[in-house]
Amino acid sequence: MNESEFQEIADQTIEDIQDAIDNSGADIDYDEVGGVLTLEFNDGSKIIFSKQGAMKQLWMAAKSGGFHFGYNEESKQWLCDSGDKEDLFKMLSRLASEQAGEEVSLSAL
């Protein structure tokens, strides 16, 4: 994947996350500035996504830690580069549920 393809896929993923939040009905505020997406929860905690072009990764920072995701072109998914290679939306749903204090289910459309 070249830099242009990475940027296109990463930008689409940031949009997909925003759409998933809108469609979930969860009370999560978000703001995207310069490719950095910040999700804010009622308790003031945040989950922050940033694009890392040089590494061709999306990075996510949450209360429970920082995570790096690489894009798997075969499965068309962002997979965490540690642990059990959890899918971005699966992990985001789990972490958002923890930080929101309620079940949050987010998925790409």
Short mmCIF file of C-alpha atoms in Angstrom, two decimals:
data_model
loop_
_atom_site.label_atom_id
_atom_site.label_comp_id
_atom_site.label_asym_id
_atom_site.label_seq_id
_atom_site.Cartn_x
_atom_site.Cartn_y
_atom_site.Cartn_z
CA MET A 1 0.00 0.00 0.00
CA ASN A 2 1.41 3.38 -0.94
CA GLU A 3 1.00 6.65 1.02
CA SER A 4 -1.94 7.83 -1.07
CA GLU A 5 -3.83 4.54 -0.60
CA PHE A 6 -3.12 4.62 3.14
CA GLN A 7 -4.46 8.17 3.46
CA GLU A 8 -7.61 7.29 1.51
CA ILE A 9 -8.33 4.17 3.59
CA ALA A 10 -7.48 5.91 6.89
CA ASP A 11 -9.67 8.94 6.07
CA GLN A 12 -12.56 6.65 5.16
CA THR A 13 -12.11 4.75 8.42
CA ILE A 14 -12.24 7.99 10.44
CA GLU A 15 -15.50 8.83 8.63
CA ASP A 16 -16.80 5.29 9.26
CA ILE A 17 -16.12 5.66 12.99
CA GLN A 18 -18.07 8.93 13.08
CA ASP A 19 -20.97 7.36 11.15
CA ALA A 20 -20.93 4.34 13.50
CA ILE A 21 -21.20 6.64 16.52
CA ASP A 22 -24.08 8.56 14.92
CA ASN A 23 -25.89 5.30 14.11
CA SER A 24 -25.28 3.68 17.50
CA GLY A 25 -27.40 6.06 19.55
CA ALA A 26 -24.62 6.20 22.14
CA ASP A 27 -24.02 9.49 23.93
CA ILE A 28 -20.50 10.06 22.60
CA ASP A 29 -19.32 13.43 21.33
CA TYR A 30 -16.62 13.53 18.68
CA ASP A 31 -14.49 16.06 16.87
CA GLU A 32 -12.12 15.57 13.95
CA VAL A 33 -9.36 18.09 13.32
CA GLY A 34 -6.51 17.52 10.90
CA GLY A 35 -6.96 13.76 10.75
CA VAL A 36 -7.14 13.36 14.54
CA LEU A 37 -10.49 12.07 15.81
CA THR A 38 -11.33 12.63 19.48
CA LEU A 39 -14.26 10.81 21.10
CA GLU A 40 -15.42 12.27 24.41
CA PHE A 41 -17.57 10.47 26.96
CA ASN A 42 -19.87 11.85 29.67
CA ASP A 43 -17.26 11.27 32.39
CA GLY A 44 -14.77 13.44 30.46
CA SER A 45 -12.64 10.51 29.33
CA LYS A 46 -11.53 10.34 25.71
CA ILE A 47 -10.49 7.96 22.98
CA ILE A 48 -8.21 9.54 20.41
CA PHE A 49 -7.37 8.26 16.91
CA SER A 50 -4.50 9.54 14.83
CA LYS A 51 -3.11 8.57 11.46
CA GLN A 52 0.55 7.61 11.36
CA GLY A 53 1.43 7.84 7.68
CA ALA A 54 5.08 6.86 7.99
CA MET A 55 4.07 3.66 9.79
CA LYS A 56 0.87 3.19 7.73
CA GLN A 57 -1.03 2.70 10.98
CA LEU A 58 -3.94 4.12 12.92
CA TRP A 59 -3.14 4.74 16.56
CA MET A 60 -5.76 4.74 19.29
CA ALA A 61 -5.28 6.09 22.81
CA ALA A 62 -7.85 5.14 25.46
CA LYS A 63 -8.03 4.98 29.26
CA SER A 64 -6.77 1.40 29.12
CA GLY A 65 -3.72 2.21 26.98
CA GLY A 66 -2.42 2.88 23.51
CA PHE A 67 -2.96 0.60 20.52
CA HIS A 68 -1.61 0.47 16.96
CA PHE A 69 -3.61 -0.88 14.02
CA GLY A 70 -2.29 -1.99 10.65
CA TYR A 71 -4.53 -2.46 7.63
CA ASN A 72 -4.95 -6.02 6.42
CA GLU A 73 -5.63 -5.76 2.69
CA GLU A 74 -6.96 -9.34 2.43
CA SER A 75 -9.63 -8.97 5.12
CA LYS A 76 -10.07 -5.19 4.55
CA GLN A 77 -9.82 -4.63 8.33
CA TRP A 78 -7.63 -2.64 10.68
CA LEU A 79 -6.09 -5.16 13.10
CA CYS A 80 -4.34 -4.38 16.38
CA ASP A 81 -0.66 -5.26 16.13
CA SER A 82 -0.57 -6.74 19.64
CA GLY A 83 -2.41 -9.48 21.49
CA ASP A 84 -4.95 -11.42 19.48
CA LYS A 85 -4.97 -8.99 16.51
CA GLU A 86 -8.40 -7.64 17.48
CA ASP A 87 -10.34 -5.76 14.79
CA LEU A 88 -10.50 -1.97 15.28
CA PHE A 89 -14.31 -1.77 15.50
CA LYS A 90 -14.52 -4.72 17.89
CA MET A 91 -11.90 -3.18 20.18
CA LEU A 92 -13.43 0.29 19.87
CA SER A 93 -16.86 -1.08 20.84
CA ARG A 94 -15.36 -2.80 23.89
CA LEU A 95 -13.36 0.24 25.03
CA ALA A 96 -16.19 2.68 24.32
CA SER A 97 -18.53 0.48 26.39
CA GLU A 98 -16.06 0.57 29.29
CA GLN A 99 -15.67 4.34 29.12
CA ALA A 100 -19.37 5.07 28.51
CA GLY A 101 -20.53 2.77 31.30
CA GLU A 102 -23.07 1.20 28.94
CA GLU A 103 -23.07 -1.21 26.02
CA VAL A 104 -21.84 0.50 22.85
CA SER A 105 -21.80 -1.40 19.58
CA LEU A 106 -19.95 0.22 16.70
CA SER A 107 -19.41 -1.27 13.27
CA ALA A 108 -18.40 -0.10 9.82
CA LEU A 109 -21.30 0.10 7.42
#
